Coordinates of C-alpha atoms and ligand atoms in Angstrom, one line a residue:
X136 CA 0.0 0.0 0.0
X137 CA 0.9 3.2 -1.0
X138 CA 0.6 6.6 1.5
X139 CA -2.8 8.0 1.1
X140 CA -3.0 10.7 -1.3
X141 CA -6.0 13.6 -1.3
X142 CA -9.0 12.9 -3.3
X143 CA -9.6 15.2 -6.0
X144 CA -13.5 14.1 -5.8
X145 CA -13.3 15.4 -2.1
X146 CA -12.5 19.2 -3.0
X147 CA -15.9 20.6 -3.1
X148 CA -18.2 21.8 -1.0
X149 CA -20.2 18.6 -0.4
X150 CA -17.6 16.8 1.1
X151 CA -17.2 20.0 3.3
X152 CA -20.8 19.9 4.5
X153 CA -19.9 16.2 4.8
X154 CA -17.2 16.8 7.2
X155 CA -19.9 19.2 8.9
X156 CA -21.7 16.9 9.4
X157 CA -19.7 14.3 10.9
X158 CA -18.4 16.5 13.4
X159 CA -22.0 16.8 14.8
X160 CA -23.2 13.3 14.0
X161 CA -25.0 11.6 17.4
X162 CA -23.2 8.4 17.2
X163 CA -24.8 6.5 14.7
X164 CA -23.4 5.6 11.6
X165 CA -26.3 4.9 9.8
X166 CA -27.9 8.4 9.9
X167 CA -24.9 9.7 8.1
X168 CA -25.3 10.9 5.0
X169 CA -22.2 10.7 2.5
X170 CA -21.3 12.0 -0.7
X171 CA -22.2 9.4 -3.6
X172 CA -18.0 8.6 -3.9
X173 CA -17.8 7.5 -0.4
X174 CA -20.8 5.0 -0.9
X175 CA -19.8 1.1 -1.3
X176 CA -22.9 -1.2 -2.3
X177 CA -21.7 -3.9 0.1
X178 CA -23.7 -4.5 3.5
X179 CA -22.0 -4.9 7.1
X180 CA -24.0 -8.6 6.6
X181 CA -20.6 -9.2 4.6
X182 CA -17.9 -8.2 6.4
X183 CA -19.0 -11.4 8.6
X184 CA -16.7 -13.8 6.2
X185 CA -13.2 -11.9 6.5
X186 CA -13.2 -14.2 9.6
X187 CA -12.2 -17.5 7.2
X188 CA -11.1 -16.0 3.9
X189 CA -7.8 -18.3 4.8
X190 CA -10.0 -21.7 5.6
X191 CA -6.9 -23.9 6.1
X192 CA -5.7 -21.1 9.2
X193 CA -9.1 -21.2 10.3
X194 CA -9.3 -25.0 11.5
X195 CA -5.7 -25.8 11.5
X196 CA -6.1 -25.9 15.9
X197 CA -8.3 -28.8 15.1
X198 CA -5.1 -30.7 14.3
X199 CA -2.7 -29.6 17.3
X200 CA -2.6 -32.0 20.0
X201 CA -0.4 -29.4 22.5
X202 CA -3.2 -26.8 24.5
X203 CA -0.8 -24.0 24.5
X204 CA 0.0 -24.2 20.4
X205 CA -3.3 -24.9 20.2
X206 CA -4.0 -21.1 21.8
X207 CA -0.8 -20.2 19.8
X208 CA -2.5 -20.9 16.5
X209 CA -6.2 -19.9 17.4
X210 CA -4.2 -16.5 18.0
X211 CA -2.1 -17.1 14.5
X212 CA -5.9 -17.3 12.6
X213 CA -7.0 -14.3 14.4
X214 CA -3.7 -11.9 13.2
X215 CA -4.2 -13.2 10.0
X216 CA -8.2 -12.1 9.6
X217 CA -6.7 -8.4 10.4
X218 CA -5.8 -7.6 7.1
X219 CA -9.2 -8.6 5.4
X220 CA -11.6 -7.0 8.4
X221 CA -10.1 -3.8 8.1
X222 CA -8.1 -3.3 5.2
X223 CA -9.5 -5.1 2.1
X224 CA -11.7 -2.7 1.2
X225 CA -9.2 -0.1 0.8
X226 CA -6.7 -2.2 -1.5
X227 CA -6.0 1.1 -2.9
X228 CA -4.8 2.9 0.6
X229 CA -6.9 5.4 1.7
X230 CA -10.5 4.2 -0.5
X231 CA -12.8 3.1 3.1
X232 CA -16.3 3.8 1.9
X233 CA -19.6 3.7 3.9
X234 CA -21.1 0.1 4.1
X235 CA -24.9 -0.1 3.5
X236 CA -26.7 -0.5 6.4
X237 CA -28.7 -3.8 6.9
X238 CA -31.9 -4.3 7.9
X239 CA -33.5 -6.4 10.2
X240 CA -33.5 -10.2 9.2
X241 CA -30.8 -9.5 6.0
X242 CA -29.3 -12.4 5.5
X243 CA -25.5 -13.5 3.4
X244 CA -24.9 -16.9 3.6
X245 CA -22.1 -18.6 1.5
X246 CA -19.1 -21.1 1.8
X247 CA -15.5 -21.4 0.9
X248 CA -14.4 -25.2 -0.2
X249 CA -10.7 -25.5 -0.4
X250 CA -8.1 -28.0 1.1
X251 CA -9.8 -27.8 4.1
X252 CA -13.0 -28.8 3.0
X253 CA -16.2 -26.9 3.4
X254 CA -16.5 -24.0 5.1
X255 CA -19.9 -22.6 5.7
X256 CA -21.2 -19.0 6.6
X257 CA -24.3 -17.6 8.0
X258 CA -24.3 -14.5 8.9
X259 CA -27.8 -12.3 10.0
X260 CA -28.8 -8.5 11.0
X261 CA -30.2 -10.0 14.1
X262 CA -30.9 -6.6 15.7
X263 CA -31.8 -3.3 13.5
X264 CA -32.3 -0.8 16.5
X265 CA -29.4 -0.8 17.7
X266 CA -27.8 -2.6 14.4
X267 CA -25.9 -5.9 15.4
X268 CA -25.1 -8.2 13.0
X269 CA -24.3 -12.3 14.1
X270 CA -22.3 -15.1 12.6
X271 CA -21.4 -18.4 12.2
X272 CA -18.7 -20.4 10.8
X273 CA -17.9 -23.8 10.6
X274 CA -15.1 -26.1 9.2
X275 CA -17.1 -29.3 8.4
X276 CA -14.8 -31.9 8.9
X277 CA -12.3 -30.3 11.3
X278 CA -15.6 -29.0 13.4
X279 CA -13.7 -25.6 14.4
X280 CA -16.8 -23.0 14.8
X281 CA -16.6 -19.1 15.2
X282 CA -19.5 -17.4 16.4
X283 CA -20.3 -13.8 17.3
X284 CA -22.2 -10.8 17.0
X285 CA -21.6 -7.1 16.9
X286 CA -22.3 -3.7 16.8
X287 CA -20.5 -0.4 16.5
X288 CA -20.5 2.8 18.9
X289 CA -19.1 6.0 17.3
X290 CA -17.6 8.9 18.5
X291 CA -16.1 12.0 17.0
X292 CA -13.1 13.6 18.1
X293 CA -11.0 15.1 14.9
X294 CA -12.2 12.1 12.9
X295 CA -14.4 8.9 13.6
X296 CA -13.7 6.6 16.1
X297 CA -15.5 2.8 16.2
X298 CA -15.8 0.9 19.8
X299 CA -16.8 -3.2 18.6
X300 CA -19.5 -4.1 20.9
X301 CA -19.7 -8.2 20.7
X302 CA -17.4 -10.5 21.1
X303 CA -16.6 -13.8 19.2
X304 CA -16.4 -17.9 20.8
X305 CA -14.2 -20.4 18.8
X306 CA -15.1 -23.6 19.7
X307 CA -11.8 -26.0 18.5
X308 CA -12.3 -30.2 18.9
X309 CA -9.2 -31.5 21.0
X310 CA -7.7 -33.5 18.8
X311 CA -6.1 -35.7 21.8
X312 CA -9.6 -36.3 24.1
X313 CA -12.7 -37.3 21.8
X314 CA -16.2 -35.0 22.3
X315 CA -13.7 -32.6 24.3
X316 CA -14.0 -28.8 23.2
X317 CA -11.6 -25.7 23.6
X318 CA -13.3 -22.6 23.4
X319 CA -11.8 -19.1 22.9
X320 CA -13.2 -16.0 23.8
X321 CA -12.8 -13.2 21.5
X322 CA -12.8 -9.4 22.0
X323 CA -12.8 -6.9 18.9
X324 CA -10.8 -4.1 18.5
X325 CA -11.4 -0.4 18.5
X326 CA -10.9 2.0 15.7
X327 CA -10.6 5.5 13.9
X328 CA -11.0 6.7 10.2
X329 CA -8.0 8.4 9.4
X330 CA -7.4 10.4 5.9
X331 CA -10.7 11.7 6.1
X332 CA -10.1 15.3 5.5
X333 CA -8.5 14.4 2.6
X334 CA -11.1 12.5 1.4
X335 CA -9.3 9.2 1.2
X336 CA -10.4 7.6 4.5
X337 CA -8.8 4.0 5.6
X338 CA -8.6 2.2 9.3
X339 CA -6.6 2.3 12.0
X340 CA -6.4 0.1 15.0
X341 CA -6.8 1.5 18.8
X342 CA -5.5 -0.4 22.3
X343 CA -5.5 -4.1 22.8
X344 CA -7.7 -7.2 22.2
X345 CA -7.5 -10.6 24.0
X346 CA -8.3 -14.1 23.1
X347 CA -9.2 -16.1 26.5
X348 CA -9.3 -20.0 26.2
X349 CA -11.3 -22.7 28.4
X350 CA -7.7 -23.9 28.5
X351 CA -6.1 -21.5 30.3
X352 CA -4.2 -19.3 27.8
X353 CA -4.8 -15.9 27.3
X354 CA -3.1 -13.8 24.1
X355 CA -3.5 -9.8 23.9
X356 CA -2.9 -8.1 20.9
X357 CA -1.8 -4.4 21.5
X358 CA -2.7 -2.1 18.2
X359 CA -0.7 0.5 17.4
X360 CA -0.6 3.3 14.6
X361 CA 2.3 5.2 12.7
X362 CA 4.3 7.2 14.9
X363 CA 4.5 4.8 18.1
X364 CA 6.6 2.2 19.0
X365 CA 7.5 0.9 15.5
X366 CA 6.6 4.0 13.5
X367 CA 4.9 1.9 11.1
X368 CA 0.8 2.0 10.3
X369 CA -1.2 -0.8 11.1
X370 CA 1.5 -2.4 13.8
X371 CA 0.5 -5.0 16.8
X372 CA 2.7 -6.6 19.4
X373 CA 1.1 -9.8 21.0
X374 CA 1.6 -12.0 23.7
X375 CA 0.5 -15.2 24.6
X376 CA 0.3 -16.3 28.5
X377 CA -1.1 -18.5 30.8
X378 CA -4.5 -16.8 32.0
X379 CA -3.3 -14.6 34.9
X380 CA 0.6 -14.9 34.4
X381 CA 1.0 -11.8 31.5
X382 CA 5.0 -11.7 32.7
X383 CA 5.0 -15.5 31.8
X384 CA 5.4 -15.3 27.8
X385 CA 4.9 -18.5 26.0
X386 CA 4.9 -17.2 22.5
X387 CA 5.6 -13.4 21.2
X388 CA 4.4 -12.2 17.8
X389 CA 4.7 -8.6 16.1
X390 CA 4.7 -6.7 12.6
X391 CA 2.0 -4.9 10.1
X392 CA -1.5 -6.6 9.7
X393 CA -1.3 -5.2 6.6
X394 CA 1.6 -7.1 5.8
X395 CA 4.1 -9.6 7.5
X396 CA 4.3 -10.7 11.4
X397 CA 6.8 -13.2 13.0
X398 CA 6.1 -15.7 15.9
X399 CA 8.5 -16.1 18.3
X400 CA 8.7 -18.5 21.6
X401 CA 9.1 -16.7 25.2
X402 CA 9.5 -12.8 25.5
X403 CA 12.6 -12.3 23.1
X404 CA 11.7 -10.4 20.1
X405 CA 12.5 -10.0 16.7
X406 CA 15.7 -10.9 15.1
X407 CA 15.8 -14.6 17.3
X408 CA 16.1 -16.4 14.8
X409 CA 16.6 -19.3 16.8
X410 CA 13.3 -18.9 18.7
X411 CA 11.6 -18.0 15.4
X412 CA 8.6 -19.9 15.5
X413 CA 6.4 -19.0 12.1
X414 CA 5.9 -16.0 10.1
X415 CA 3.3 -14.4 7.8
X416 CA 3.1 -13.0 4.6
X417 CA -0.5 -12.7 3.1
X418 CA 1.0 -11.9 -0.1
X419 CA 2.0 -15.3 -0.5
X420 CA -0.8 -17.0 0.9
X421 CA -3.9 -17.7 -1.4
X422 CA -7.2 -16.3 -0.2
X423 CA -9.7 -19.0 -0.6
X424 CA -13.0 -16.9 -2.5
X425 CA -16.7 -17.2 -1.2
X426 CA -19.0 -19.1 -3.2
X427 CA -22.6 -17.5 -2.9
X428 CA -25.4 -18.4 -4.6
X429 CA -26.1 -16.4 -8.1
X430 CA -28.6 -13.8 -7.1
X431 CA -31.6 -15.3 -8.5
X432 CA -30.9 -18.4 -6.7
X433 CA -31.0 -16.3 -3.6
X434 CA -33.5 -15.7 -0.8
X435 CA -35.2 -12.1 -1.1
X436 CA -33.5 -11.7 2.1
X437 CA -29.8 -12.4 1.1
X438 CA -28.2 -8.9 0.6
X439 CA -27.2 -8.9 -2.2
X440 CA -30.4 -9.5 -3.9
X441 CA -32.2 -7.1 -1.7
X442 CA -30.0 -4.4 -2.5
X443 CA -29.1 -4.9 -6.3
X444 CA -31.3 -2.2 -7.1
X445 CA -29.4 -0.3 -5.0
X446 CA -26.0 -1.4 -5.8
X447 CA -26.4 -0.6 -9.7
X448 CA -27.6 2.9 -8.7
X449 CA -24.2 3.1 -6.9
X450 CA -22.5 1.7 -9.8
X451 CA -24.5 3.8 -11.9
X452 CA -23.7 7.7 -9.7
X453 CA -27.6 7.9 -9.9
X454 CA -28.2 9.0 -6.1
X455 CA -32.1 9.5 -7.1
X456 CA -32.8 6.2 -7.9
X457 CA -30.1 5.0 -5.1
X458 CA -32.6 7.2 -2.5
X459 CA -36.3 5.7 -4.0
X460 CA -34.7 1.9 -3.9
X461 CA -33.2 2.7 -0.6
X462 CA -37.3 4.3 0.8
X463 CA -38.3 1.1 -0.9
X464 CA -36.6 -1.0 1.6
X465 CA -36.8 1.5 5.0
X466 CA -40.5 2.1 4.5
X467 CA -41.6 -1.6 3.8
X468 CA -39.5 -2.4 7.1
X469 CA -41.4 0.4 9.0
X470 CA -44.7 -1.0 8.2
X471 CA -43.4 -4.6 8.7
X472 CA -42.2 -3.5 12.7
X473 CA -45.6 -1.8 12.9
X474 CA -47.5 -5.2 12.0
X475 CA -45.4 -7.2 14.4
X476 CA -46.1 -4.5 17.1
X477 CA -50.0 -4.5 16.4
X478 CA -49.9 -8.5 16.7
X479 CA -47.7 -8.9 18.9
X480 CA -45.1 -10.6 17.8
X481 CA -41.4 -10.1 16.9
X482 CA -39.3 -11.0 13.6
X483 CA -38.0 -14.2 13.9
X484 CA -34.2 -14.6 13.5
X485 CA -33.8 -17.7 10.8
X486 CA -30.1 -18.6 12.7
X487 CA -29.8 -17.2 16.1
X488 CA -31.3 -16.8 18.9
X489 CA -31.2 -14.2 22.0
X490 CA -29.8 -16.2 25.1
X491 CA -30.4 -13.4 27.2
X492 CA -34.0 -13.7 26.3
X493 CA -34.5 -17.3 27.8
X494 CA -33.5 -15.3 31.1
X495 CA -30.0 -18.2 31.2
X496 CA -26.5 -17.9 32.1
X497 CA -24.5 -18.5 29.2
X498 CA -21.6 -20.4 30.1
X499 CA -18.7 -19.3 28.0
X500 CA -19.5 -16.0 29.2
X501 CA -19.8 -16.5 32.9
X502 CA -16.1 -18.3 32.9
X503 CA -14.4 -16.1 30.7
X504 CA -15.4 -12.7 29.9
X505 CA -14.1 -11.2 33.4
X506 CA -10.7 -11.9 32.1
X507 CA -10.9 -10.0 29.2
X508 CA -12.9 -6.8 30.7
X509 CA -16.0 -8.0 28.6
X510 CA -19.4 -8.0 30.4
X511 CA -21.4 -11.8 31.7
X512 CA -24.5 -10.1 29.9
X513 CA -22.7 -10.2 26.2
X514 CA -24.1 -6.4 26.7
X515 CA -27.3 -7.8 25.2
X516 CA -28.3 -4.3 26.0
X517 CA -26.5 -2.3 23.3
X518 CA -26.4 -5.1 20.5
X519 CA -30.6 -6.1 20.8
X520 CA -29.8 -9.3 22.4
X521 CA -26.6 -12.1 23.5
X522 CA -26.9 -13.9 20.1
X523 CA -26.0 -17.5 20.1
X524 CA -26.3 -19.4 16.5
X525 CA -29.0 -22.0 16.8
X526 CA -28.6 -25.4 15.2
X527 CA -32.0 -26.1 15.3
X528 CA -33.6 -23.3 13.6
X529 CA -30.3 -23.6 11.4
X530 CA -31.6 -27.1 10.8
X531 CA -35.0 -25.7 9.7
X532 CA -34.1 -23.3 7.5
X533 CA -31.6 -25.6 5.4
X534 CA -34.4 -28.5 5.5
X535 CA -36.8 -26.1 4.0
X536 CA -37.4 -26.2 0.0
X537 CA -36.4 -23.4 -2.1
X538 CA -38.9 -20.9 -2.9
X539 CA -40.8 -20.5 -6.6
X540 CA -39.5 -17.3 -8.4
X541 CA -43.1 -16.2 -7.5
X542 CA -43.1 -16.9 -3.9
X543 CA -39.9 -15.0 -4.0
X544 CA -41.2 -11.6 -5.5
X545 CA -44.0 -11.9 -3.6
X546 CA -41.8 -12.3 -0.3
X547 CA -39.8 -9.4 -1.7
X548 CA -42.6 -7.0 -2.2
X549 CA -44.4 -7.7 1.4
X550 CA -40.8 -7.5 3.7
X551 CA -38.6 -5.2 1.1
X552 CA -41.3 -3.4 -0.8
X553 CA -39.9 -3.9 -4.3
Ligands
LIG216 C1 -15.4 6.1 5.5 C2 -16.3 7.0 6.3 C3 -16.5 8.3 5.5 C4 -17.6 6.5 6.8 C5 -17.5 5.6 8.0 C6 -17.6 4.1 7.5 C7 -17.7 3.2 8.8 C8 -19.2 3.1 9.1 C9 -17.0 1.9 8.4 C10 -15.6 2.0 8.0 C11 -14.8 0.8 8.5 C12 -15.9 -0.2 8.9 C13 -15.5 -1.3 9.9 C14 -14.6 -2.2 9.1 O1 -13.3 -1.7 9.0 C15 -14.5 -3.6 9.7 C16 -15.3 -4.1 10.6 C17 -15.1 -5.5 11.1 C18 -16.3 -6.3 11.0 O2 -16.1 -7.6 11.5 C19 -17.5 -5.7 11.7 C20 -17.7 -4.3 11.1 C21 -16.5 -3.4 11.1 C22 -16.2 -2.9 12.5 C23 -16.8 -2.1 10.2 C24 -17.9 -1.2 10.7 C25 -18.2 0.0 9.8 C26 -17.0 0.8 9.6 C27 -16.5 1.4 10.9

């Protein structure tokens, strides 16, 4: 990547007003309104799948008999999705855009088959007020699992900065003790737009996240940006400990989550090479690409159908149709909420469902989040619900026959108004 350079499409006085108005914007993203350049036609519903674009990292703990490499390489996989969850969009540095914002019950589903099989993902807006979206992801035959939910917080202070609410559980099959399960608790990262006066905005990561596992290791990833210790953008310094014991330093790793990180055993850092453990270099390591139904193969839910309409008005620089597909969708999901309130009801999520709701503990939670500063709750309160995939309604939905083309527009016209 090369340094950001100002956008010539960002000179005028709408991205002025634009800057206006993120300087007084109350928090949420989804109220802001950007200039049509700054618009991508992809939905947070997507972002869900950077977590396995490398399938073979992704269950490769499945195959580690030794707990603490075990924790070593669930912390490997989680470096390595980095790159992908906050800088693939922006392949040319400094091109962040505004994701669309999904609504209630969207739906992009999809797997990876490479080496390591089939991969499958759900992913679901479970909650639109606040907007949380939830995941799930599972190696068939290794049976690793990731799932997790999340929301953003935004504040503004000289540019944008994004607190994750959520968290994420891997759940990894010992390979040594048969039905036994590690699970790994997950934190996400904070962030901040930079280059956004410029009008060529791109990520940055903020403080530390930690990976806590059922087997006693904990890993804690500090973020940090150019100018501090390494000078470089997008650098991390990690550690892997027993739970409790941060001075105790099994396994060291550090570099650019844009681009190359080394693993080292015990505290010594770079240059070891005798303690050199394993290195990274996405640039030599083949993503594996998503496979996803052609759209008209898709549920009316699935994102990228909904929003094709609006994604060729993107495509297209026509903001007028962009804003009539857009009131399409918003104002068919208004009267949908108002029918469920009138009856009674509540949309039913198709893959997850709210633990917090059943009024139960949920046990990953109540042994692990202290130890990583996240809440026993799952903050249910600021992301709709503690979303928990559900194999049973997963189950359902997969058992259930495709719908006819007409079914389909008819779905689409009563729940997205087209
Ligand atoms: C670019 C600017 C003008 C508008 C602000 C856009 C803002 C809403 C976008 C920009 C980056 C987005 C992050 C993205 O980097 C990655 C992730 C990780 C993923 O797992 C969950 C979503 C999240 C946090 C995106 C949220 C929306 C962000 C902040």
């Amino acid at each position: 990547m090369s340094e950001p350079t100002p956008n010539p499409q960002a000179s005028g006085a709408g991205w002025t007003a634009f800057l206006k108005s993120v300087a007084s914007f109350n928090g949420d993203l989804s109220s802001l309104t950007a200039p049509p350049f700054i618009l991508s036609s992809t939905s947070l519903t997507e972002f869900s799948s950077y977590w396995a674009e490398h399938p073979t990292v992704f269950s490769a703990p499945a195959k580690e008999a030794d707990p603490a490499k075990r924790a070593l390489l669930v912390l490997k996989w989680f470096l390595t999705t980095l790159k992908q969850q906050y800088a693939s969009r922006s392949e040319k540095y400094g091109n962040e855009k505004k994701p669309l914002n999904p609504f209630l019950g969207e739906l992009f589903i999809g797997k990876w088959e490479d080496d390591a099989g089939t991969t499958e993902l759900d992913s679901e807006q479970v909650s639109h007020h606040p907007p949380a979206t939830a995941y799930s992801i599972i190696n068939r035959p290794s049976g690793v699992r990731l799932e997790g939910y999340n929301a953003q917080k935004a504040s503004f202070a000289k540019t944008i900065y994004i607190k994750q609410i959520g968290h994420a559980v891997l759940t990894v099959p010992n390979p040594s003790v048969p039905d036994e399960k590690d699970t790994y608790l997950i934190t996400l990262p904070s962030l901040h737009v930079e280059g956004l006066l410029f009008g060529s905005p791109f990520i940055e990561l903020d403080g530390a996240s930690y990976i806590t596992s059922s087997t006693g290791y904990t890993a804690k990833i500090d973020y940090s940006g150019k100018g501090w210790v390494s000078g470089k953008k997008n650098s991390f310094t990690a550690t892997l400990y027993p739970t409790g014991k941060e001075k105790d330093v099994l396994y060291n790793a550090s570099g650019q989550w844009t681009k190359t990180f080394e693993i080292y055993s015990g505290a010594a850092k770079k240059n070891s090479t005798d303690t050199l453990v394993d290195t990274w270099n996405p640039a030599t390591v083949p993503m594996t690409a998503l496979a996803v139904a052609p759209i008209e193969k898709q549920h009316p839910l699935e994102s990228r159908r909904a929003w094709s309409n609006v994604a060729k008005g993107i495509a297209a620089g026509d903001m007028d149709y962009v804003g009539r597909e857009k009131s399409k969708i918003e104002n068919a999901q208004r009267a949908l909420r108002k029918k469920e309130k009138d009856e009674g009801r509540v949309w039913e999520r198709r893959y997850f469902s709210d633990a917090a709701a059943t009024g139960q503990k949920d046990p990953v939670l109540e042994k692990l989040a202290k130890i990583v500063g996240l809440s026993e709750t799952g903050d249910a309160d600021k992301t709709g619900g503690l979303w928990r995939f559900d194999a049973a309604k997963a189950e359902k939905v997969k058992a259930q026959q495709e719908l006819t083309e007409d079914e389909k527009v008819a779905l689409a016209k009563e729940l997205l108004g087209q």
